Coordinates of C-alpha atoms in Angstrom, one line a residue:
Chain Z
X561 CA -38.1 -1.2 -18.6
X562 CA -39.8 -4.0 -20.4
X563 CA -41.9 -1.9 -22.9
X564 CA -39.5 -1.1 -25.7
X565 CA -38.9 2.6 -26.2
X566 CA -40.1 4.2 -29.6
X567 CA -37.3 4.6 -32.1
X568 CA -35.5 7.9 -32.3
X569 CA -36.7 9.0 -28.9
X570 CA -33.3 10.4 -27.7
X571 CA -33.0 12.6 -30.8
X572 CA -36.5 14.0 -30.4
X573 CA -36.0 14.7 -26.7
X574 CA -32.7 16.3 -27.4
X575 CA -34.5 18.6 -29.8
X576 CA -36.7 19.5 -26.8
X577 CA -39.9 17.7 -27.8
X578 CA -42.3 17.6 -24.9
X579 CA -44.3 14.8 -26.5
X580 CA -41.2 12.7 -26.8
X581 CA -40.3 13.4 -23.2
X582 CA -43.8 12.5 -22.1
X583 CA -43.7 9.2 -24.1
X584 CA -40.5 8.4 -22.3
X585 CA -42.0 9.3 -18.9
X586 CA -44.9 7.0 -19.5
X587 CA -42.7 4.0 -20.3
X588 CA -39.7 4.6 -18.2
X589 CA -41.1 6.6 -15.4
X590 CA -42.4 3.8 -13.2
X591 CA -39.3 1.5 -13.3
X592 CA -37.0 4.5 -12.9
X593 CA -39.1 5.7 -9.9
X594 CA -38.9 2.3 -8.4
X595 CA -35.1 2.3 -8.7
X596 CA -34.9 5.8 -7.2
X597 CA -37.2 4.8 -4.4
X598 CA -35.1 1.8 -3.5
X599 CA -32.0 3.8 -3.5
X600 CA -33.4 6.5 -1.3
X601 CA -36.3 4.8 0.5
X602 CA -38.1 8.0 0.4
X603 CA -41.0 8.9 -2.0
X604 CA -40.2 12.6 -1.8
X605 CA -36.5 12.1 -2.6
X606 CA -37.3 9.7 -5.4
X607 CA -39.7 12.1 -7.0
X608 CA -37.2 14.9 -6.7
X609 CA -34.6 12.7 -8.5
X610 CA -37.1 11.8 -11.2
X611 CA -38.1 15.4 -11.6
X612 CA -34.5 16.5 -12.0
X613 CA -33.8 13.7 -14.4
X614 CA -36.7 14.5 -16.7
X615 CA -36.3 18.2 -16.4
X616 CA -32.6 18.1 -17.2
X617 CA -32.7 15.3 -19.8
X618 CA -32.9 17.4 -23.0
X619 CA -29.6 19.1 -22.0
X620 CA -28.0 16.0 -20.6
X621 CA -28.6 14.2 -23.9
X622 CA -26.0 16.4 -25.5
X623 CA -23.5 14.1 -23.8
X624 CA -25.2 10.9 -24.8
X625 CA -23.0 9.1 -27.3
X626 CA -25.5 6.4 -28.2
X627 CA -23.0 3.7 -27.2
X628 CA -24.9 0.9 -25.3
X629 CA -28.5 0.9 -24.4
X630 CA -30.3 4.1 -23.8
X631 CA -32.2 2.5 -20.9
X632 CA -29.0 1.7 -19.2
X633 CA -27.6 5.2 -19.8
X634 CA -30.8 6.6 -18.2
X635 CA -30.4 4.3 -15.2
X636 CA -26.8 5.4 -14.7
X637 CA -27.8 9.0 -15.0
X638 CA -30.6 8.5 -12.4
X639 CA -28.3 6.8 -10.0
X640 CA -25.8 9.6 -10.2
X641 CA -28.6 12.2 -9.8
X642 CA -29.7 10.4 -6.6
X643 CA -26.1 10.2 -5.3
X644 CA -25.5 13.8 -6.1
X645 CA -28.6 14.8 -4.2
X646 CA -27.8 12.6 -1.2
X647 CA -24.2 13.8 -1.1
X648 CA -25.5 17.4 -0.9
X649 CA -27.9 16.4 1.8
X650 CA -25.0 15.0 3.7
X651 CA -27.3 12.9 5.9
X652 CA -25.8 9.5 5.7
X653 CA -24.0 7.9 8.5
X654 CA -23.4 4.3 9.4
X655 CA -24.9 5.0 12.9
X656 CA -28.1 6.1 11.3
X657 CA -28.3 2.9 9.3
X658 CA -27.8 1.0 12.5
X659 CA -30.6 2.9 14.2
X660 CA -32.7 2.1 11.2
X661 CA -32.0 -1.5 11.5
X662 CA -33.1 -1.5 15.1
X663 CA -36.3 0.5 14.4
X664 CA -37.0 -1.7 11.3
X665 CA -36.8 -4.7 13.6
X666 CA -39.4 -3.3 16.0
X667 CA -41.6 -2.0 13.3
X668 CA -41.5 -5.4 11.8
X669 CA -43.5 -6.6 14.9
X670 CA -46.6 -5.1 13.4
X671 CA -45.9 -5.3 9.7
X672 CA -47.0 -8.1 7.5
X673 CA -43.6 -9.6 6.7
X674 CA -44.9 -10.9 3.3
X675 CA -45.9 -7.4 2.3
X676 CA -44.2 -5.6 -0.6
X677 CA -42.8 -3.1 2.0
X678 CA -40.5 -5.9 3.4
X679 CA -37.9 -5.4 0.7
X680 CA -37.7 -1.7 1.4
X681 CA -37.5 -2.3 5.1
X682 CA -34.7 -4.8 4.6
X683 CA -32.9 -2.4 2.2
X684 CA -33.3 0.3 4.9
X685 CA -31.1 -1.8 7.1
X686 CA -28.1 -1.2 4.8
X687 CA -25.8 1.7 4.7
X688 CA -26.5 3.8 1.7
X689 CA -23.3 3.0 -0.2
X690 CA -23.9 -0.7 0.2
X691 CA -27.6 -0.4 -0.5
X692 CA -26.8 1.1 -3.9
X693 CA -24.7 -1.8 -4.9
X694 CA -27.3 -4.4 -3.7
X695 CA -30.1 -2.6 -5.5
X696 CA -28.2 -2.3 -8.8
X697 CA -26.9 -5.8 -8.7
X698 CA -29.7 -7.8 -7.1
X699 CA -32.7 -5.9 -8.4
X700 CA -31.5 -4.2 -11.6
X701 CA -29.3 -7.0 -12.7
X702 CA -26.3 -4.8 -13.5
X703 CA -22.9 -6.3 -13.9
X704 CA -20.1 -5.4 -11.4
X705 CA -18.4 -3.5 -14.3
X706 CA -21.5 -1.4 -14.9
X707 CA -22.0 -0.8 -11.2
X708 CA -18.4 0.3 -10.9
X709 CA -18.8 2.7 -13.7
X710 CA -22.0 4.0 -12.4
X711 CA -20.9 4.6 -8.8
X712 CA -17.3 5.5 -9.6
X713 CA -15.8 2.7 -7.6
X714 CA -13.7 -0.3 -8.5
X715 CA -15.2 -3.7 -9.5
X716 CA -13.5 -5.2 -6.4
X717 CA -15.3 -2.6 -4.2
X718 CA -18.6 -3.4 -5.8
X719 CA -18.1 -7.1 -5.2
X720 CA -17.1 -6.5 -1.6
X721 CA -20.1 -4.2 -0.9
X722 CA -22.4 -6.7 -2.4
X723 CA -21.1 -9.6 -0.2
X724 CA -21.3 -7.4 2.8
X725 CA -24.8 -6.2 2.0
X726 CA -26.1 -9.7 1.5
X727 CA -24.4 -10.8 4.6
X728 CA -26.1 -8.0 6.6
X729 CA -29.5 -8.8 5.1
X730 CA -29.0 -12.4 6.0
X731 CA -28.2 -11.4 9.6
X732 CA -31.2 -9.2 9.8
X733 CA -33.5 -12.0 8.5
X734 CA -31.9 -14.4 10.9
X735 CA -32.5 -12.1 13.8
X736 CA -36.2 -11.7 12.9
X737 CA -36.7 -15.5 12.6
Chain W
X759 CA -34.3 -20.2 5.2
X760 CA -33.0 -16.7 5.3
X761 CA -31.6 -17.2 1.8
X762 CA -35.0 -18.4 0.6
X763 CA -36.7 -15.4 2.0
X764 CA -34.4 -12.9 0.5
X765 CA -34.6 -14.7 -2.9
X766 CA -38.4 -14.6 -2.7
X767 CA -38.3 -10.8 -2.0
X768 CA -35.7 -10.3 -4.7
X769 CA -37.8 -12.2 -7.3
X770 CA -40.9 -10.3 -6.4
X771 CA -39.1 -7.0 -6.9
X772 CA -37.4 -8.1 -10.1
X773 CA -40.8 -9.2 -11.5
X774 CA -42.0 -5.6 -11.4
X775 CA -43.3 -4.8 -7.9
X776 CA -43.1 -1.0 -7.9
X777 CA -43.8 1.4 -5.0
X778 CA -47.5 2.3 -4.9
X779 CA -48.9 4.6 -6.1
X780 CA -46.5 5.1 -8.9
X781 CA -45.4 8.6 -9.9
X782 CA -48.3 10.1 -11.9
X783 CA -49.6 13.2 -13.5
X784 CA -48.7 15.4 -10.6
X785 CA -45.0 14.7 -11.0
X786 CA -45.3 15.1 -14.7
X787 CA -47.0 18.4 -14.2
X788 CA -44.1 19.5 -12.0
X789 CA -41.7 18.5 -14.6
X790 CA -43.7 20.5 -17.2
X791 CA -43.8 23.4 -14.9
X792 CA -40.0 23.5 -14.6
X793 CA -39.7 23.3 -18.4
X794 CA -42.2 26.1 -18.8
X795 CA -40.3 28.3 -16.4
X796 CA -37.1 27.6 -18.4
X797 CA -35.4 26.6 -15.2
X798 CA -32.0 25.0 -15.8
X799 CA -31.4 21.6 -14.2
X800 CA -27.9 20.4 -14.4
X801 CA -27.4 16.6 -14.1
X802 CA -24.2 14.8 -13.4
X803 CA -22.1 13.3 -16.1
X804 CA -22.2 9.6 -16.9
X805 CA -18.6 9.1 -17.8
X806 CA -16.0 7.4 -15.7
X807 CA -15.5 9.2 -12.5
X808 CA -11.9 10.0 -12.8
X809 CA -12.1 13.0 -10.6
X810 CA -13.4 11.0 -7.7
X811 CA -10.6 8.5 -8.1
X812 CA -8.0 11.1 -8.2
X813 CA -9.5 12.8 -5.1
X814 CA -9.7 9.5 -3.3
X815 CA -6.1 8.8 -4.1
X816 CA -5.0 12.2 -2.8
X817 CA -7.1 11.7 0.3
X818 CA -5.5 8.3 1.0
X819 CA -2.1 9.8 0.4
X820 CA -2.7 12.6 2.9
X821 CA -4.1 10.2 5.5
X822 CA -1.2 7.8 5.1
X823 CA 1.4 10.7 5.5
X824 CA -0.6 12.1 8.4
X825 CA -0.9 8.8 10.2
X826 CA 2.8 8.1 9.6
X827 CA 3.7 11.4 11.2
X828 CA 1.3 10.9 14.1
X829 CA 2.6 7.5 14.7
X830 CA 6.2 8.7 14.7
X831 CA 5.7 11.5 17.1
X832 CA 2.7 10.7 19.3
X833 CA 2.3 7.0 19.7
X834 CA 4.1 4.6 21.9
X835 CA 5.1 1.5 20.0
X836 CA 2.8 -1.4 20.0
X837 CA 1.7 -4.2 17.8
X838 CA 0.5 -3.4 14.3
X839 CA -3.3 -3.4 14.0
X840 CA -5.2 -4.7 11.1
X841 CA -7.6 -1.9 10.2
X842 CA -10.7 -3.8 9.3
X843 CA -13.9 -1.8 9.3
X844 CA -16.8 -4.2 9.7
X845 CA -18.9 -4.4 12.8
X846 CA -21.3 -2.4 14.8
X847 CA -20.7 0.6 17.0
X848 CA -19.7 0.2 20.6
X849 CA -20.1 3.7 21.9
X850 CA -23.5 5.3 22.2
X851 CA -25.2 2.4 20.5
X852 CA -26.9 -0.4 22.4
X853 CA -27.4 -3.3 19.9
X854 CA -24.7 -5.8 19.7
X855 CA -25.5 -8.5 17.1
X856 CA -26.0 -11.8 19.0
X857 CA -26.1 -13.9 15.9
X858 CA -22.5 -12.9 15.0
X859 CA -21.1 -13.6 18.4
X860 CA -19.2 -16.8 18.1
X861 CA -17.6 -18.5 21.1
X862 CA -14.7 -16.4 21.9
X863 CA -12.1 -16.0 24.5
X864 CA -10.6 -12.8 25.9
X865 CA -7.3 -11.9 24.5
X866 CA -6.1 -10.2 27.7
X867 CA -6.7 -10.8 31.4
X868 CA -10.3 -10.1 32.4
X869 CA -10.9 -7.1 34.5
X870 CA -11.8 -8.3 38.0
X871 CA -13.9 -5.3 38.9
X872 CA -14.6 -1.6 38.0
X873 CA -13.4 1.0 40.5
X874 CA -16.4 3.1 41.1
X875 CA -14.6 5.8 43.1
X876 CA -13.3 7.7 40.0
X877 CA -16.7 8.4 38.4
X878 CA -17.9 11.9 39.0
X879 CA -21.2 13.7 38.6
X880 CA -21.4 16.1 35.7
X881 CA -22.7 16.6 32.2
X882 CA -20.8 15.9 29.0
X883 CA -21.9 16.9 25.5
X884 CA -20.5 15.2 22.4
X885 CA -20.8 16.4 18.9
X886 CA -20.7 13.9 16.0
X887 CA -19.9 14.2 12.4
X888 CA -18.7 11.9 9.7
X889 CA -16.0 11.8 7.1
X890 CA -17.0 10.3 3.8
X891 CA -14.3 9.7 1.1
X892 CA -12.0 12.0 3.1
X893 CA -14.5 14.9 3.2
X894 CA -15.8 16.1 6.5
X895 CA -19.6 16.2 6.6
X896 CA -22.0 18.4 8.5
X897 CA -22.6 17.8 12.2
X898 CA -25.2 15.1 12.3
X899 CA -25.8 14.3 15.9
X900 CA -25.2 15.0 19.6
X901 CA -24.8 12.8 22.6
X902 CA -25.5 14.3 26.1
X903 CA -24.5 12.3 29.1
X904 CA -25.4 13.4 32.7
X905 CA -24.3 11.5 35.8
X906 CA -25.8 12.3 39.2
X907 CA -25.9 10.5 42.5
X908 CA -28.9 8.6 43.8
X909 CA -30.1 5.4 45.6
X910 CA -31.4 2.2 44.1
X911 CA -32.8 -0.6 46.1
X912 CA -31.2 0.9 49.2
X913 CA -27.8 1.0 47.7
X914 CA -25.8 4.2 46.8
X915 CA -26.0 4.5 43.0
X916 CA -25.0 6.6 40.1
X917 CA -27.8 7.6 37.8
X918 CA -26.4 8.0 34.3
X919 CA -28.8 9.5 31.8
X920 CA -28.0 10.1 28.2
X921 CA -29.7 11.4 25.2
X922 CA -28.6 10.5 21.6
X923 CA -30.0 12.4 18.7
X924 CA -29.2 12.0 15.0
X925 CA -30.5 13.9 12.0
X926 CA -31.3 12.1 8.8
X927 CA -34.0 14.3 7.3
X928 CA -35.8 13.9 10.6
X929 CA -34.7 13.5 14.1
X930 CA -34.0 10.0 15.3
X931 CA -32.8 9.3 18.8
X932 CA -33.0 7.4 22.0
X933 CA -32.6 8.2 25.6
X934 CA -30.9 5.8 28.0
X935 CA -31.0 5.8 31.9
X936 CA -28.9 3.5 33.9
X937 CA -28.6 2.9 37.6
X938 CA -25.1 1.8 38.6
X939 CA -24.0 0.5 42.0
X940 CA -21.6 3.2 43.1
X941 CA -18.9 1.0 44.5
X942 CA -18.2 -1.2 41.4
X943 CA -20.4 0.3 38.7
X944 CA -22.4 -2.9 38.4
X945 CA -25.6 -2.3 36.4
X946 CA -28.8 -2.4 38.5
X947 CA -31.5 -1.1 36.2
X948 CA -31.6 0.4 32.7
X949 CA -34.3 2.0 30.6
X950 CA -33.8 2.8 26.9
X951 CA -36.4 4.8 24.9
X952 CA -36.2 5.0 21.1
X953 CA -38.2 7.5 19.2
X954 CA -38.6 7.8 15.4
X955 CA -40.3 11.3 15.1
X956 CA -41.1 10.8 11.5
X957 CA -42.9 7.5 11.8
X958 CA -44.3 8.1 15.3
X959 CA -42.8 4.9 16.5
X960 CA -41.5 4.4 20.0
X961 CA -39.9 1.5 21.7
X962 CA -39.1 1.3 25.4
X963 CA -36.9 -1.4 26.8
X964 CA -36.1 -2.0 30.5
X965 CA -33.7 -4.3 32.1
X966 CA -33.7 -5.0 35.8
X967 CA -30.7 -6.9 37.1
X968 CA -30.7 -9.1 40.2
X969 CA -27.9 -11.2 41.5
X970 CA -28.7 -14.1 39.3
X971 CA -31.1 -13.0 36.6
X972 CA -32.2 -10.2 34.4
X973 CA -35.7 -9.1 33.5
X974 CA -36.1 -7.6 30.2
X975 CA -39.3 -5.7 29.2
X976 CA -40.2 -4.4 25.8
X977 CA -43.0 -1.8 25.3
X978 CA -44.2 -0.8 21.9
X979 CA -47.5 0.8 20.8
X980 CA -48.8 -2.6 20.1
X981 CA -47.6 -4.8 22.9
X982 CA -45.8 -5.3 26.2
X983 CA -43.7 -8.3 26.9
X984 CA -41.5 -9.2 29.8
X985 CA -38.9 -12.0 29.9
X986 CA -36.8 -13.1 32.8
X987 CA -33.7 -15.1 32.3
X988 CA -30.8 -16.3 34.4
X989 CA -27.8 -14.1 34.2
X990 CA -25.1 -14.5 36.9
X991 CA -23.1 -11.3 36.5
X992 CA -19.5 -12.2 36.4
X993 CA -17.1 -9.8 38.0
X994 CA -16.3 -6.9 35.8
X995 CA -19.2 -7.6 33.5
X996 CA -20.8 -4.8 31.8
X997 CA -23.4 -4.1 29.1
X998 CA -21.2 -2.8 26.3
X999 CA -23.6 -0.3 24.8
X1000 CA -22.4 2.3 27.2
X1001 CA -18.9 1.1 28.1
X1002 CA -17.8 4.6 28.0
X1003 CA -19.6 5.2 31.3
X1004 CA -17.5 2.7 33.0
X1005 CA -14.2 3.7 31.4
X1006 CA -13.3 5.9 34.5
X1007 CA -13.4 2.7 36.5
X1008 CA -10.6 1.0 34.5
X1009 CA -7.1 1.7 35.7
X1010 CA -5.6 2.6 32.3
X1011 CA -1.8 3.1 32.3
X1012 CA 1.0 3.0 29.7
X1013 CA 1.0 -0.5 28.1
X1014 CA -2.3 -1.5 29.9
X1015 CA -4.3 -4.3 28.3
X1016 CA -7.4 -6.0 29.5
X1017 CA -10.7 -7.5 28.6
X1018 CA -14.1 -6.6 29.8
X1019 CA -17.1 -9.0 29.8
X1020 CA -20.0 -7.7 27.8
X1021 CA -23.5 -8.9 28.7
X1022 CA -24.8 -9.3 25.3
X1023 CA -28.5 -9.6 26.3
X1024 CA -30.1 -7.5 23.6
X1025 CA -33.5 -8.8 22.3
X1026 CA -36.1 -11.2 23.7
X1027 CA -35.9 -13.6 20.9
X1028 CA -32.5 -15.0 21.8
X1029 CA -32.4 -18.1 23.9
X1030 CA -30.2 -16.7 26.6
X1031 CA -28.1 -13.7 27.3
X1032 CA -24.5 -14.2 26.4
X1033 CA -21.3 -12.9 27.9
X1034 CA -18.6 -12.0 25.5
X1035 CA -15.3 -10.2 26.2
X1036 CA -14.2 -7.0 24.6
X1037 CA -10.4 -6.5 24.3
X1038 CA -9.0 -3.1 25.2
X1039 CA -5.4 -1.8 25.0
X1040 CA -3.7 1.5 25.6
X1041 CA -2.1 2.3 22.3
X1042 CA -0.5 5.5 23.3
X1043 CA -0.8 8.9 25.0
X1044 CA -1.9 11.9 23.1
X1045 CA -2.8 15.5 23.9
X1046 CA -6.0 16.5 22.3
X1047 CA -7.7 19.9 21.8
X1048 CA -11.4 19.6 21.5
X1049 CA -14.3 22.0 21.9
X1050 CA -14.4 21.5 25.7
X1051 CA -10.7 22.1 26.2
X1052 CA -7.3 20.5 26.1
X1053 CA -6.7 17.1 27.5
X1054 CA -3.9 14.6 28.0
X1055 CA -5.5 11.4 27.0
X1056 CA -4.9 7.7 26.8
X1057 CA -5.6 6.4 23.3
X1058 CA -7.6 3.2 23.7
X1059 CA -8.2 0.7 21.0
X1060 CA -11.2 -1.6 21.5
X1061 CA -11.6 -4.7 19.6
X1062 CA -15.2 -5.6 18.7
X1063 CA -16.2 -9.2 19.5
X1064 CA -18.8 -9.6 16.8
X1065 CA -16.5 -9.8 13.9
X1066 CA -14.9 -13.1 14.8
X1067 CA -13.6 -15.2 13.1
X1068 CA -13.1 -12.5 10.5
X1069 CA -10.2 -10.1 10.9
X1070 CA -10.5 -8.0 14.0
X1071 CA -11.9 -4.6 13.9
X1072 CA -11.6 -1.8 16.4
X1073 CA -12.8 1.5 17.5
X1074 CA -10.6 4.1 19.0
X1075 CA -11.5 6.2 22.1
X1076 CA -9.5 8.8 23.8
X1077 CA -10.0 9.1 27.5
X1078 CA -8.8 11.9 29.8
X1079 CA -5.9 10.5 31.9
X1080 CA -7.0 12.3 35.0
X1081 CA -10.7 11.5 35.0
X1082 CA -11.2 8.7 32.6
X1083 CA -13.9 10.6 30.8
X1084 CA -14.2 10.0 27.0
X1085 CA -12.8 13.0 25.1
X1086 CA -13.1 11.7 21.5
X1087 CA -14.2 8.5 19.9
X1088 CA -13.7 7.4 16.3
X1089 CA -15.5 4.6 14.5
X1090 CA -15.0 3.5 10.9
X1091 CA -17.4 1.5 8.9
X1092 CA -17.0 -0.8 6.0
X1093 CA -18.0 1.8 3.5
X1094 CA -15.0 3.7 4.8
X1095 CA -17.1 6.3 6.5
X1096 CA -15.5 7.6 9.7
X1097 CA -17.8 8.6 12.5
X1098 CA -16.2 11.0 14.9
X1099 CA -17.5 12.4 18.2
X1100 CA -15.8 14.9 20.3
X1101 CA -16.4 16.4 23.7
X1102 CA -17.7 19.9 23.1
X1103 CA -18.9 21.0 26.5
X1104 CA -18.9 19.9 30.2
X1105 CA -21.0 21.3 32.9
X1106 CA -20.1 21.5 35.7
X1107 CA -16.6 20.8 34.7
X1108 CA -15.8 17.4 36.1
X1109 CA -12.4 17.2 34.4
X1110 CA -10.1 20.1 35.2

């Protein structure tokens, strides 16, 4: 979120101001959507997450203690919203991720490898739990401490998942060489 | 080179490349609609997830106690295994990763040949589910395997056809047909057909084995390619993606240990097919009750070759002692997700 947020936005949203919520949506919507999309790799799921986030934000702000940056807090809330939705979907398995790897490999035959879809395709090769760490660390620049807090895992687990995720990406890229 | 490519992609993303088109008025109108209706949307908290940690700790404790009890009463003693969870699936999944296969020697004596006389015609249906953080998830896939008798190239053969389906918001699956020489279960021809119903993508791969070579064809909506490469099949060699089909041909017994050569020939981009050993050992005998009945099984641990030189990883498979048919398999991934498959139906019953 490179554009700074207007001052006092959280307080105004908390008091249920639609204008304030729309101002936040205009500035923070696209980057938050990008984050949700890279976590889910599905436009529909990403839109659902963003919808829930903005629709539930005025209530959720009652728990916002104004410690740390509001943008980071929003990201954390979005990631947890995505994880909550995915968990309820119960549709993650390692085997599926492996299938995705294989299909992605073949789909890559007729995709422009330099296209912006390449990153999503590569991220699709990762199991969801690992992909979350890779996205938050590599693309969002979060620290391992922040990732651990967001995902409810230890810092060591965050580091391990990152290393394994990057290793898997490397393998995928090597295989496509 | 691969590092550079990932860095390039990462930089582009960090600089602000967003999915196109971005969320627009339509989504905003949807949010407004929800607000107007006064529908309550509960979001998760953002504090430290203590509950998850406590739940995880309790799950671990339960698993440790359970495994301890199981080991005490059901397992025959053997070497301690290092539970490492990286790697790719052996059962029901046909893509070993060539790049990770280092030069490797078999741990145990190589199996000289499979005994084809124990394989029987029949149909077996497996149901799969996963366990995430100790919680059992919904059923997410089925594997159906049918074996019938036939002839290929004038030789008596088994025709093993399997269908693997997995749900992840849409159905994803592949079907697999293999002709095996009946005497020693040597692969003769194989066809795998992948289908992604959501993206309307299909990929068909065929392998035709001769005494000294293998011809591998790939068919996609955009192209057909065929590559023939030398591949002298060593005795006992098998394509590991469906090792479970040839498990009846292995003479398992208490304390049995042996290695099976895997023809790692996936993909046309690799220079040549490789042969890599899998190490199998009988870890114990267990009686299992699954959907299809109650079976006295050998518990087999299979070490995966593609994790070398990192710590070994393994999958566990339970095979019926009488027929050699797989009754249950369990795989664990590095994110600590267990994938479990169990035999839920047989028709006609080839087992008992």
